[in-house]
Amino acid sequence: MADRDAPLRLLSVHAHPDDEASKGAGTVHKYHLEGVRSTLVCCTGGEAGEILNPALDRPEIAERLPEVRAEELAASAAIIGFDEVVMLGYRDSGMPDTPANADPGCFARAPLDEAVGRLVEVIRRERPQVLLTYGDDQRWYPHPDHIRVYEVSMAAVEASADADRYPEAGEPWEVAKVYWSVWARKRMEEMHRAFVDNGIESPFDDAWFERPSHDDRITTTIDVDGLYEIRAGALRAHATQIDPESPFWFGLPDEVLATIHPYEDYIRAVSTVDADLPEDDLFAGLR
């Protein structure tokens, strides 16, 4: 386990428990193996999530879903290799026009200055050189909490470096590099071809490929070859959210899934250091 004095430090900001497993799990584990300190900020408890695994869709689990999801998050974070998990303390906002979205305690309705201040405190305490978050275009999955993660993350990075803002949150800290996680269109195309080649019905219909693509904006690609079991294990830890029979996640044999697009892709949004693009290292220019 790396402590806060580790020479390289990474902070990942996510909306809900399970997002850390589906976005960047291989990247974080790769750097964990190199001794990088990795901290996960989870902005909500995922309270509005449904139980998506039929085997666990039982009243006794539904009654304590927030506690169950916290347990799942802890298990996933341990598999990935996060050194610390920080809960930002907001309720899941659910989707628009739902009761969860009308809750004044939900993340999407929290005053921006308040949410930014909470994240600034974490940034100044952890002093990450690299921060992973979500991008400016959320049309692919416009969940209110994902949009808010982008807004809060980018505002907090700026505020953290300013000594005049949130002085009670600690000494100012400038994050050197910010990356936005991307699910590449190429990755989905390769998955679709693998289903077809293996004679299995693909979950990818035309609508999937009509969604906005960010492939032309990708600046940074991390090789996570050999880390499929980590990525899959983190997903499976979220047993209420990930159906082990899901064709999207596990519809292909493991040995096939392990070979499909063994990379995780990012858009570099901020860099205060010189590092040529394209990159294959989030810490390029920092070591």
PDB file of C-alpha atoms in Angstrom:
ATOM      1  CA  MET A   1       0.000   0.000   0.000  1.00  0.00           C
ATOM      2  CA  ALA A   2       1.366   3.401  -1.018  1.00  0.00           C
ATOM      3  CA  ASP A   3       1.040   6.293   1.422  1.00  0.00           C
ATOM      4  CA  ARG A   4       0.492   9.990   0.741  1.00  0.00           C
ATOM      5  CA  ASP A   5       4.238  10.571   0.509  1.00  0.00           C
ATOM      6  CA  ALA A   6       4.571   8.237  -2.483  1.00  0.00           C
ATOM      7  CA  PRO A   7       6.351  10.080  -5.309  1.00  0.00           C
ATOM      8  CA  LEU A   8       3.495   9.513  -7.774  1.00  0.00           C
ATOM      9  CA  ARG A   9      -0.167   9.941  -6.832  1.00  0.00           C
ATOM     10  CA  LEU A  10      -3.392   9.396  -8.761  1.00  0.00           C
ATOM     11  CA  LEU A  11      -6.934  10.516  -7.900  1.00  0.00           C
ATOM     12  CA  SER A  12      -9.992   9.021  -9.630  1.00  0.00           C
ATOM     13  CA  VAL A  13     -13.366  10.762  -9.328  1.00  0.00           C
ATOM     14  CA  HIS A  14     -16.475   8.681 -10.028  1.00  0.00           C
ATOM     15  CA  ALA A  15     -20.222   9.118  -9.673  1.00  0.00           C
ATOM     16  CA  HIS A  16     -21.431   5.798  -8.237  1.00  0.00           C
ATOM     17  CA  PRO A  17     -20.164   2.510  -6.855  1.00  0.00           C
ATOM     18  CA  ASP A  18     -19.350   0.339  -9.918  1.00  0.00           C
ATOM     19  CA  ASP A  19     -18.193   3.244 -12.110  1.00  0.00           C
ATOM     20  CA  GLU A  20     -14.646   2.687 -10.855  1.00  0.00           C
ATOM     21  CA  ALA A  21     -14.877  -0.893 -12.165  1.00  0.00           C
ATOM     22  CA  SER A  22     -16.154  -0.030 -15.645  1.00  0.00           C
ATOM     23  CA  LYS A  23     -13.957   3.021 -16.261  1.00  0.00           C
ATOM     24  CA  GLY A  24     -10.221   2.763 -15.728  1.00  0.00           C
ATOM     25  CA  ALA A  25      -9.915  -0.256 -13.429  1.00  0.00           C
ATOM     26  CA  GLY A  26      -7.061  -1.702 -15.458  1.00  0.00           C
ATOM     27  CA  THR A  27      -5.268   1.633 -15.557  1.00  0.00           C
ATOM     28  CA  VAL A  28      -5.416   2.100 -11.803  1.00  0.00           C
ATOM     29  CA  HIS A  29      -4.263  -1.471 -11.166  1.00  0.00           C
ATOM     30  CA  LYS A  30      -1.367  -1.047 -13.591  1.00  0.00           C
ATOM     31  CA  TYR A  31      -0.144   1.992 -11.663  1.00  0.00           C
ATOM     32  CA  HIS A  32      -0.838   0.290  -8.342  1.00  0.00           C
ATOM     33  CA  LEU A  33       1.655  -2.405  -9.389  1.00  0.00           C
ATOM     34  CA  GLU A  34       4.194   0.372 -10.027  1.00  0.00           C
ATOM     35  CA  GLY A  35       3.771   1.760  -6.502  1.00  0.00           C
ATOM     36  CA  VAL A  36       1.614   4.750  -7.413  1.00  0.00           C
ATOM     37  CA  ARG A  37      -0.739   5.867  -4.630  1.00  0.00           C
ATOM     38  CA  SER A  38      -4.298   5.730  -5.941  1.00  0.00           C
ATOM     39  CA  THR A  39      -7.296   7.326  -4.242  1.00  0.00           C
ATOM     40  CA  LEU A  40     -10.911   6.836  -5.284  1.00  0.00           C
ATOM     41  CA  VAL A  41     -13.487   9.560  -4.728  1.00  0.00           C
ATOM     42  CA  CYS A  42     -17.038   8.230  -5.063  1.00  0.00           C
ATOM     43  CA  CYS A  43     -19.471  11.125  -5.126  1.00  0.00           C
ATOM     44  CA  THR A  44     -22.657   9.205  -4.256  1.00  0.00           C
ATOM     45  CA  GLY A  45     -23.687   5.979  -2.594  1.00  0.00           C
ATOM     46  CA  GLY A  46     -25.651   4.683  -5.578  1.00  0.00           C
ATOM     47  CA  GLU A  47     -28.857   4.650  -3.541  1.00  0.00           C
ATOM     48  CA  ALA A  48     -31.076   5.087  -6.611  1.00  0.00           C
ATOM     49  CA  GLY A  49     -29.654   2.100  -8.439  1.00  0.00           C
ATOM     50  CA  GLU A  50     -31.817  -0.904  -9.164  1.00  0.00           C
ATOM     51  CA  ILE A  51     -30.822  -4.491  -8.459  1.00  0.00           C
ATOM     52  CA  LEU A  52     -29.814  -5.681 -11.925  1.00  0.00           C
ATOM     53  CA  ASN A  53     -28.797  -9.206 -10.971  1.00  0.00           C
ATOM     54  CA  PRO A  54     -31.984 -11.341 -10.810  1.00  0.00           C
ATOM     55  CA  ALA A  55     -30.336 -13.766  -8.396  1.00  0.00           C
ATOM     56  CA  LEU A  56     -30.018 -10.977  -5.809  1.00  0.00           C
ATOM     57  CA  ASP A  57     -33.305  -9.189  -6.424  1.00  0.00           C
ATOM     58  CA  ARG A  58     -34.702 -10.011  -3.001  1.00  0.00           C
ATOM     59  CA  PRO A  59     -36.484  -7.808  -0.410  1.00  0.00           C
ATOM     60  CA  GLU A  60     -33.827  -8.269   2.277  1.00  0.00           C
ATOM     61  CA  ILE A  61     -31.168  -6.961  -0.109  1.00  0.00           C
ATOM     62  CA  ALA A  62     -33.298  -4.129  -1.473  1.00  0.00           C
ATOM     63  CA  GLU A  63     -33.972  -2.930   2.088  1.00  0.00           C
ATOM     64  CA  ARG A  64     -30.276  -2.395   2.739  1.00  0.00           C
ATOM     65  CA  LEU A  65     -29.095  -1.592  -0.771  1.00  0.00           C
ATOM     66  CA  PRO A  66     -26.964   1.417   0.261  1.00  0.00           C
ATOM     67  CA  GLU A  67     -25.018  -0.738   2.743  1.00  0.00           C
ATOM     68  CA  VAL A  68     -24.685  -3.553   0.212  1.00  0.00           C
ATOM     69  CA  ARG A  69     -23.382  -1.191  -2.436  1.00  0.00           C
ATOM     70  CA  ALA A  70     -20.832   0.215   0.020  1.00  0.00           C
ATOM     71  CA  GLU A  71     -19.617  -3.316   0.698  1.00  0.00           C
ATOM     72  CA  GLU A  72     -19.405  -4.006  -3.029  1.00  0.00           C
ATOM     73  CA  LEU A  73     -17.438  -0.799  -3.553  1.00  0.00           C
ATOM     74  CA  ALA A  74     -14.925  -1.759  -0.868  1.00  0.00           C
ATOM     75  CA  ALA A  75     -14.441  -5.178  -2.458  1.00  0.00           C
ATOM     76  CA  SER A  76     -13.999  -3.727  -5.943  1.00  0.00           C
ATOM     77  CA  ALA A  77     -11.565  -1.052  -4.748  1.00  0.00           C
ATOM     78  CA  ALA A  78      -9.442  -3.704  -3.032  1.00  0.00           C
ATOM     79  CA  ILE A  79      -9.269  -5.759  -6.232  1.00  0.00           C
ATOM     80  CA  ILE A  80      -8.299  -2.743  -8.309  1.00  0.00           C
ATOM     81  CA  GLY A  81      -5.687  -1.604  -5.815  1.00  0.00           C
ATOM     82  CA  PHE A  82      -6.979   1.720  -4.549  1.00  0.00           C
ATOM     83  CA  ASP A  83      -5.153   2.780  -1.398  1.00  0.00           C
ATOM     84  CA  GLU A  84      -8.082   4.794  -0.078  1.00  0.00           C
ATOM     85  CA  VAL A  85     -11.762   5.294  -0.844  1.00  0.00           C
ATOM     86  CA  VAL A  86     -13.326   8.666  -0.054  1.00  0.00           C
ATOM     87  CA  MET A  87     -17.097   9.109  -0.147  1.00  0.00           C
ATOM     88  CA  LEU A  88     -17.991  12.677  -1.080  1.00  0.00           C
ATOM     89  CA  GLY A  89     -21.255  12.230   0.800  1.00  0.00           C
ATOM     90  CA  TYR A  90     -24.077  12.904  -1.647  1.00  0.00           C
ATOM     91  CA  ARG A  91     -27.138  10.863  -2.561  1.00  0.00           C
ATOM     92  CA  ASP A  92     -27.504   9.279  -5.973  1.00  0.00           C
ATOM     93  CA  SER A  93     -29.478  11.672  -8.193  1.00  0.00           C
ATOM     94  CA  GLY A  94     -31.141   9.011 -10.305  1.00  0.00           C
ATOM     95  CA  MET A  95     -32.319   9.913 -13.773  1.00  0.00           C
ATOM     96  CA  PRO A  96     -34.263  13.091 -14.663  1.00  0.00           C
ATOM     97  CA  ASP A  97     -37.923  13.228 -13.617  1.00  0.00           C
ATOM     98  CA  THR A  98     -37.535  10.604 -10.907  1.00  0.00           C
ATOM     99  CA  PRO A  99     -38.114  11.059  -7.146  1.00  0.00           C
ATOM    100  CA  ALA A 100     -34.394  10.563  -6.513  1.00  0.00           C
ATOM    101  CA  ASN A 101     -33.611  13.458  -8.832  1.00  0.00           C
ATOM    102  CA  ALA A 102     -35.939  15.733  -6.873  1.00  0.00           C
ATOM    103  CA  ASP A 103     -34.228  14.972  -3.556  1.00  0.00           C
ATOM    104  CA  PRO A 104     -32.486  18.146  -2.325  1.00  0.00           C
ATOM    105  CA  GLY A 105     -29.676  15.997  -0.920  1.00  0.00           C
ATOM    106  CA  CYS A 106     -28.773  14.468  -4.263  1.00  0.00           C
ATOM    107  CA  PHE A 107     -25.488  15.238  -5.968  1.00  0.00           C
ATOM    108  CA  ALA A 108     -26.985  16.947  -9.004  1.00  0.00           C
ATOM    109  CA  ARG A 109     -28.840  19.453  -6.790  1.00  0.00           C
ATOM    110  CA  ALA A 110     -25.993  20.160  -4.386  1.00  0.00           C
ATOM    111  CA  PRO A 111     -24.691  23.736  -4.507  1.00  0.00           C
ATOM    112  CA  LEU A 112     -21.699  23.696  -6.835  1.00  0.00           C
ATOM    113  CA  ASP A 113     -19.480  25.639  -4.426  1.00  0.00           C
ATOM    114  CA  GLU A 114     -20.202  23.138  -1.660  1.00  0.00           C
ATOM    115  CA  ALA A 115     -19.417  20.067  -3.773  1.00  0.00           C
ATOM    116  CA  VAL A 116     -16.303  21.699  -5.197  1.00  0.00           C
ATOM    117  CA  GLY A 117     -15.120  22.540  -1.693  1.00  0.00           C
ATOM    118  CA  ARG A 118     -15.444  18.919  -0.597  1.00  0.00           C
ATOM    119  CA  LEU A 119     -13.368  17.735  -3.547  1.00  0.00           C
ATOM    120  CA  VAL A 120     -10.804  20.505  -3.109  1.00  0.00           C
ATOM    121  CA  GLU A 121     -10.200  19.262   0.429  1.00  0.00           C
ATOM    122  CA  VAL A 122      -9.465  15.771  -0.909  1.00  0.00           C
ATOM    123  CA  ILE A 123      -7.188  17.071  -3.661  1.00  0.00           C
ATOM    124  CA  ARG A 124      -5.169  19.193  -1.246  1.00  0.00           C
ATOM    125  CA  ARG A 125      -4.854  16.313   1.204  1.00  0.00           C
ATOM    126  CA  GLU A 126      -3.877  13.706  -1.395  1.00  0.00           C
ATOM    127  CA  ARG A 127      -1.832  16.022  -3.668  1.00  0.00           C
ATOM    128  CA  PRO A 128      -2.290  13.996  -6.884  1.00  0.00           C
ATOM    129  CA  GLN A 129      -0.262  14.823  -9.942  1.00  0.00           C
ATOM    130  CA  VAL A 130      -2.895  13.093 -12.105  1.00  0.00           C
ATOM    131  CA  LEU A 131      -6.686  13.210 -11.807  1.00  0.00           C
ATOM    132  CA  LEU A 132      -9.070  10.936 -13.731  1.00  0.00           C
ATOM    133  CA  THR A 133     -12.661  12.031 -14.237  1.00  0.00           C
ATOM    134  CA  TYR A 134     -15.445  12.268 -16.832  1.00  0.00           C
ATOM    135  CA  GLY A 135     -15.527  14.396 -19.949  1.00  0.00           C
ATOM    136  CA  ASP A 136     -17.435  17.384 -21.235  1.00  0.00           C
ATOM    137  CA  ASP A 137     -19.655  15.397 -23.620  1.00  0.00           C
ATOM    138  CA  GLN A 138     -21.993  13.035 -21.758  1.00  0.00           C
ATOM    139  CA  ARG A 139     -24.514  12.444 -24.563  1.00  0.00           C
ATOM    140  CA  TRP A 140     -23.509   8.763 -24.615  1.00  0.00           C
ATOM    141  CA  TYR A 141     -25.004   8.320 -21.122  1.00  0.00           C
ATOM    142  CA  PRO A 142     -26.382  11.624 -19.792  1.00  0.00           C
ATOM    143  CA  HIS A 143     -26.797  10.641 -16.153  1.00  0.00           C
ATOM    144  CA  PRO A 144     -27.102  13.798 -14.005  1.00  0.00           C
ATOM    145  CA  ASP A 145     -24.405  12.552 -11.628  1.00  0.00           C
ATOM    146  CA  HIS A 146     -21.944  11.916 -14.459  1.00  0.00           C
ATOM    147  CA  ILE A 147     -22.495  15.430 -15.748  1.00  0.00           C
ATOM    148  CA  ARG A 148     -22.022  16.775 -12.216  1.00  0.00           C
ATOM    149  CA  VAL A 149     -18.791  14.801 -11.761  1.00  0.00           C
ATOM    150  CA  TYR A 150     -17.346  16.612 -14.765  1.00  0.00           C
ATOM    151  CA  GLU A 151     -18.477  20.016 -13.519  1.00  0.00           C
ATOM    152  CA  VAL A 152     -17.257  19.500  -9.961  1.00  0.00           C
ATOM    153  CA  SER A 153     -13.960  17.888 -10.953  1.00  0.00           C
ATOM    154  CA  MET A 154     -12.893  20.599 -13.364  1.00  0.00           C
ATOM    155  CA  ALA A 155     -13.925  23.391 -10.998  1.00  0.00           C
ATOM    156  CA  ALA A 156     -12.118  21.712  -8.093  1.00  0.00           C
ATOM    157  CA  VAL A 157      -8.884  21.319 -10.052  1.00  0.00           C
ATOM    158  CA  GLU A 158      -8.907  25.043 -10.767  1.00  0.00           C
ATOM    159  CA  ALA A 159      -9.902  26.026  -7.228  1.00  0.00           C
ATOM    160  CA  SER A 160      -7.397  23.728  -5.541  1.00  0.00           C
ATOM    161  CA  ALA A 161      -4.485  25.660  -7.029  1.00  0.00           C
ATOM    162  CA  ASP A 162      -5.841  29.013  -5.814  1.00  0.00           C
ATOM    163  CA  ALA A 163      -4.757  29.888  -2.267  1.00  0.00           C
ATOM    164  CA  ASP A 164      -7.573  32.424  -1.969  1.00  0.00           C
ATOM    165  CA  ARG A 165     -10.277  29.822  -2.497  1.00  0.00           C
ATOM    166  CA  TYR A 166     -11.362  27.404   0.217  1.00  0.00           C
ATOM    167  CA  PRO A 167      -8.490  28.385   2.543  1.00  0.00           C
ATOM    168  CA  GLU A 168      -9.942  26.101   5.221  1.00  0.00           C
ATOM    169  CA  ALA A 169      -9.390  23.097   2.913  1.00  0.00           C
ATOM    170  CA  GLY A 170      -5.607  23.080   3.248  1.00  0.00           C
ATOM    171  CA  GLU A 171      -2.569  24.278   1.357  1.00  0.00           C
ATOM    172  CA  PRO A 172      -3.126  24.889  -2.371  1.00  0.00           C
ATOM    173  CA  TRP A 173      -2.191  22.111  -4.787  1.00  0.00           C
ATOM    174  CA  GLU A 174      -1.921  22.226  -8.563  1.00  0.00           C
ATOM    175  CA  VAL A 175      -2.937  19.033 -10.344  1.00  0.00           C
ATOM    176  CA  ALA A 176      -0.504  18.631 -13.224  1.00  0.00           C
ATOM    177  CA  LYS A 177      -2.639  16.498 -15.537  1.00  0.00           C
ATOM    178  CA  VAL A 178      -6.361  15.802 -15.893  1.00  0.00           C
ATOM    179  CA  TYR A 179      -7.779  13.000 -18.028  1.00  0.00           C
ATOM    180  CA  TRP A 180     -11.301  12.179 -19.141  1.00  0.00           C
ATOM    181  CA  SER A 181     -12.177   8.495 -19.381  1.00  0.00           C
ATOM    182  CA  VAL A 182     -13.494   7.361 -22.780  1.00  0.00           C
ATOM    183  CA  TRP A 183     -15.144   4.180 -24.020  1.00  0.00           C
ATOM    184  CA  ALA A 184     -13.704   4.075 -27.546  1.00  0.00           C
ATOM    185  CA  ARG A 185     -15.994   3.304 -30.475  1.00  0.00           C
ATOM    186  CA  LYS A 186     -13.205   1.016 -31.684  1.00  0.00           C
ATOM    187  CA  ARG A 187     -13.543  -1.041 -28.505  1.00  0.00           C
ATOM    188  CA  MET A 188     -17.271  -1.557 -29.053  1.00  0.00           C
ATOM    189  CA  GLU A 189     -16.735  -2.440 -32.709  1.00  0.00           C
ATOM    190  CA  GLU A 190     -14.154  -5.065 -31.747  1.00  0.00           C
ATOM    191  CA  MET A 191     -16.545  -6.527 -29.183  1.00  0.00           C
ATOM    192  CA  HIS A 192     -19.348  -6.660 -31.746  1.00  0.00           C
ATOM    193  CA  ARG A 193     -17.118  -8.451 -34.274  1.00  0.00           C
ATOM    194  CA  ALA A 194     -16.080 -10.967 -31.621  1.00  0.00           C
ATOM    195  CA  PHE A 195     -19.719 -11.841 -30.941  1.00  0.00           C
ATOM    196  CA  VAL A 196     -20.381 -12.304 -34.646  1.00  0.00           C
ATOM    197  CA  ASP A 197     -17.181 -14.304 -35.207  1.00  0.00           C
ATOM    198  CA  ASN A 198     -18.071 -16.612 -32.314  1.00  0.00           C
ATOM    199  CA  GLY A 199     -21.623 -17.141 -33.513  1.00  0.00           C
ATOM    200  CA  ILE A 200     -23.144 -15.397 -30.483  1.00  0.00           C
ATOM    201  CA  GLU A 201     -25.909 -12.821 -30.705  1.00  0.00           C
ATOM    202  CA  SER A 202     -24.360  -9.393 -30.188  1.00  0.00           C
ATOM    203  CA  PRO A 203     -25.853  -6.948 -27.658  1.00  0.00           C
ATOM    204  CA  PHE A 204     -24.637  -4.122 -29.888  1.00  0.00           C
ATOM    205  CA  ASP A 205     -27.420  -2.987 -32.191  1.00  0.00           C
ATOM    206  CA  ASP A 206     -27.413  -0.066 -34.620  1.00  0.00           C
ATOM    207  CA  ALA A 207     -28.335   2.349 -31.835  1.00  0.00           C
ATOM    208  CA  TRP A 208     -25.012   1.679 -30.112  1.00  0.00           C
ATOM    209  CA  PHE A 209     -23.090   2.830 -33.144  1.00  0.00           C
ATOM    210  CA  GLU A 210     -25.254   5.889 -33.664  1.00  0.00           C
ATOM    211  CA  ARG A 211     -24.084   7.299 -30.346  1.00  0.00           C
ATOM    212  CA  PRO A 212     -21.451  10.053 -30.347  1.00  0.00           C
ATOM    213  CA  SER A 213     -17.884   8.849 -30.831  1.00  0.00           C
ATOM    214  CA  HIS A 214     -14.931  10.483 -29.103  1.00  0.00           C
ATOM    215  CA  ASP A 215     -12.268   8.412 -30.843  1.00  0.00           C
ATOM    216  CA  ASP A 216     -10.872  11.428 -32.691  1.00  0.00           C
ATOM    217  CA  ARG A 217     -10.292  13.170 -29.341  1.00  0.00           C
ATOM    218  CA  ILE A 218      -8.412  10.318 -27.647  1.00  0.00           C
ATOM    219  CA  THR A 219      -4.908  11.439 -26.703  1.00  0.00           C
ATOM    220  CA  THR A 220      -3.772   8.742 -24.316  1.00  0.00           C
ATOM    221  CA  THR A 221      -4.031   4.965 -24.468  1.00  0.00           C
ATOM    222  CA  ILE A 222      -2.964   2.756 -21.567  1.00  0.00           C
ATOM    223  CA  ASP A 223      -1.991  -0.848 -22.269  1.00  0.00           C
ATOM    224  CA  VAL A 224      -3.831  -3.090 -19.799  1.00  0.00           C
ATOM    225  CA  ASP A 225      -3.050  -6.382 -21.503  1.00  0.00           C
ATOM    226  CA  GLY A 226      -2.995  -9.207 -18.961  1.00  0.00           C
ATOM    227  CA  LEU A 227      -5.265  -7.370 -16.529  1.00  0.00           C
ATOM    228  CA  TYR A 228      -8.625  -8.706 -17.728  1.00  0.00           C
ATOM    229  CA  GLU A 229      -9.162 -10.756 -14.560  1.00  0.00           C
ATOM    230  CA  ILE A 230      -8.703  -7.621 -12.446  1.00  0.00           C
ATOM    231  CA  ARG A 231     -11.167  -5.671 -14.564  1.00  0.00           C
ATOM    232  CA  ALA A 232     -13.700  -8.521 -14.589  1.00  0.00           C
ATOM    233  CA  GLY A 233     -13.229  -9.221 -10.888  1.00  0.00           C
ATOM    234  CA  ALA A 234     -13.931  -5.605  -9.991  1.00  0.00           C
ATOM    235  CA  LEU A 235     -17.131  -5.696 -12.040  1.00  0.00           C
ATOM    236  CA  ARG A 236     -18.255  -8.967 -10.472  1.00  0.00           C
ATOM    237  CA  ALA A 237     -17.696  -7.482  -7.007  1.00  0.00           C
ATOM    238  CA  HIS A 238     -20.713  -5.268  -7.736  1.00  0.00           C
ATOM    239  CA  ALA A 239     -22.992  -8.283  -7.638  1.00  0.00           C
ATOM    240  CA  THR A 240     -26.233  -6.298  -7.324  1.00  0.00           C
ATOM    241  CA  GLN A 241     -25.380  -4.185 -10.359  1.00  0.00           C
ATOM    242  CA  ILE A 242     -23.630  -6.595 -12.717  1.00  0.00           C
ATOM    243  CA  ASP A 243     -25.546  -9.659 -13.835  1.00  0.00           C
ATOM    244  CA  PRO A 244     -22.995 -12.464 -14.338  1.00  0.00           C
ATOM    245  CA  GLU A 245     -25.140 -13.538 -17.299  1.00  0.00           C
ATOM    246  CA  SER A 246     -25.022 -10.054 -18.855  1.00  0.00           C
ATOM    247  CA  PRO A 247     -24.300 -10.399 -22.580  1.00  0.00           C
ATOM    248  CA  PHE A 248     -22.701  -6.951 -22.590  1.00  0.00           C
ATOM    249  CA  TRP A 249     -20.138  -7.684 -19.880  1.00  0.00           C
ATOM    250  CA  PHE A 250     -19.772 -11.449 -19.948  1.00  0.00           C
ATOM    251  CA  GLY A 251     -21.458 -12.706 -23.108  1.00  0.00           C
ATOM    252  CA  LEU A 252     -18.182 -13.907 -24.595  1.00  0.00           C
ATOM    253  CA  PRO A 253     -15.781 -16.518 -23.210  1.00  0.00           C
ATOM    254  CA  ASP A 254     -13.212 -15.050 -20.821  1.00  0.00           C
ATOM    255  CA  GLU A 255     -10.339 -16.049 -23.089  1.00  0.00           C
ATOM    256  CA  VAL A 256     -11.919 -14.024 -25.903  1.00  0.00           C
ATOM    257  CA  LEU A 257     -12.799 -11.010 -23.752  1.00  0.00           C
ATOM    258  CA  ALA A 258      -9.234 -10.890 -22.452  1.00  0.00           C
ATOM    259  CA  THR A 259      -7.907 -10.212 -25.956  1.00  0.00           C
ATOM    260  CA  ILE A 260     -10.410  -7.578 -27.105  1.00  0.00           C
ATOM    261  CA  HIS A 261      -9.015  -4.037 -27.125  1.00  0.00           C
ATOM    262  CA  PRO A 262      -6.684  -4.541 -24.134  1.00  0.00           C
ATOM    263  CA  TYR A 263      -6.399  -0.797 -23.672  1.00  0.00           C
ATOM    264  CA  GLU A 264      -8.115   1.977 -21.749  1.00  0.00           C
ATOM    265  CA  ASP A 265      -8.495   5.307 -23.492  1.00  0.00           C
ATOM    266  CA  TYR A 266      -8.463   8.887 -22.285  1.00  0.00           C
ATOM    267  CA  ILE A 267      -8.670  12.472 -23.429  1.00  0.00           C
ATOM    268  CA  ARG A 268      -6.016  14.670 -21.855  1.00  0.00           C
ATOM    269  CA  ALA A 269      -7.920  17.760 -20.752  1.00  0.00           C
ATOM    270  CA  VAL A 270      -5.230  19.564 -18.738  1.00  0.00           C
ATOM    271  CA  SER A 271      -1.453  19.367 -18.651  1.00  0.00           C
ATOM    272  CA  THR A 272       0.931  21.794 -17.001  1.00  0.00           C
ATOM    273  CA  VAL A 273       3.950  19.724 -18.083  1.00  0.00           C
ATOM    274  CA  ASP A 274       5.495  19.084 -21.473  1.00  0.00           C
ATOM    275  CA  ALA A 275       4.464  15.670 -22.755  1.00  0.00           C
ATOM    276  CA  ASP A 276       4.083  14.872 -26.430  1.00  0.00           C
ATOM    277  CA  LEU A 277       0.840  13.431 -27.757  1.00  0.00           C
ATOM    278  CA  PRO A 278      -0.245  10.729 -28.215  1.00  0.00           C
ATOM    279  CA  GLU A 279       0.715   9.272 -24.829  1.00  0.00           C
ATOM    280  CA  ASP A 280       0.914   5.787 -23.360  1.00  0.00           C
ATOM    281  CA  ASP A 281       1.562   6.925 -19.776  1.00  0.00           C
ATOM    282  CA  LEU A 282      -0.585   9.189 -17.595  1.00  0.00           C
ATOM    283  CA  PHE A 283       2.565  10.295 -15.805  1.00  0.00           C
ATOM    284  CA  ALA A 284       4.453  11.241 -18.979  1.00  0.00           C
ATOM    285  CA  GLY A 285       6.386  14.426 -18.256  1.00  0.00           C
ATOM    286  CA  LEU A 286       6.288  13.758 -14.516  1.00  0.00           C
ATOM    287  CA  ARG A 287       8.977  11.088 -14.281  1.00  0.00           C
TER     288      ARG A 287
END
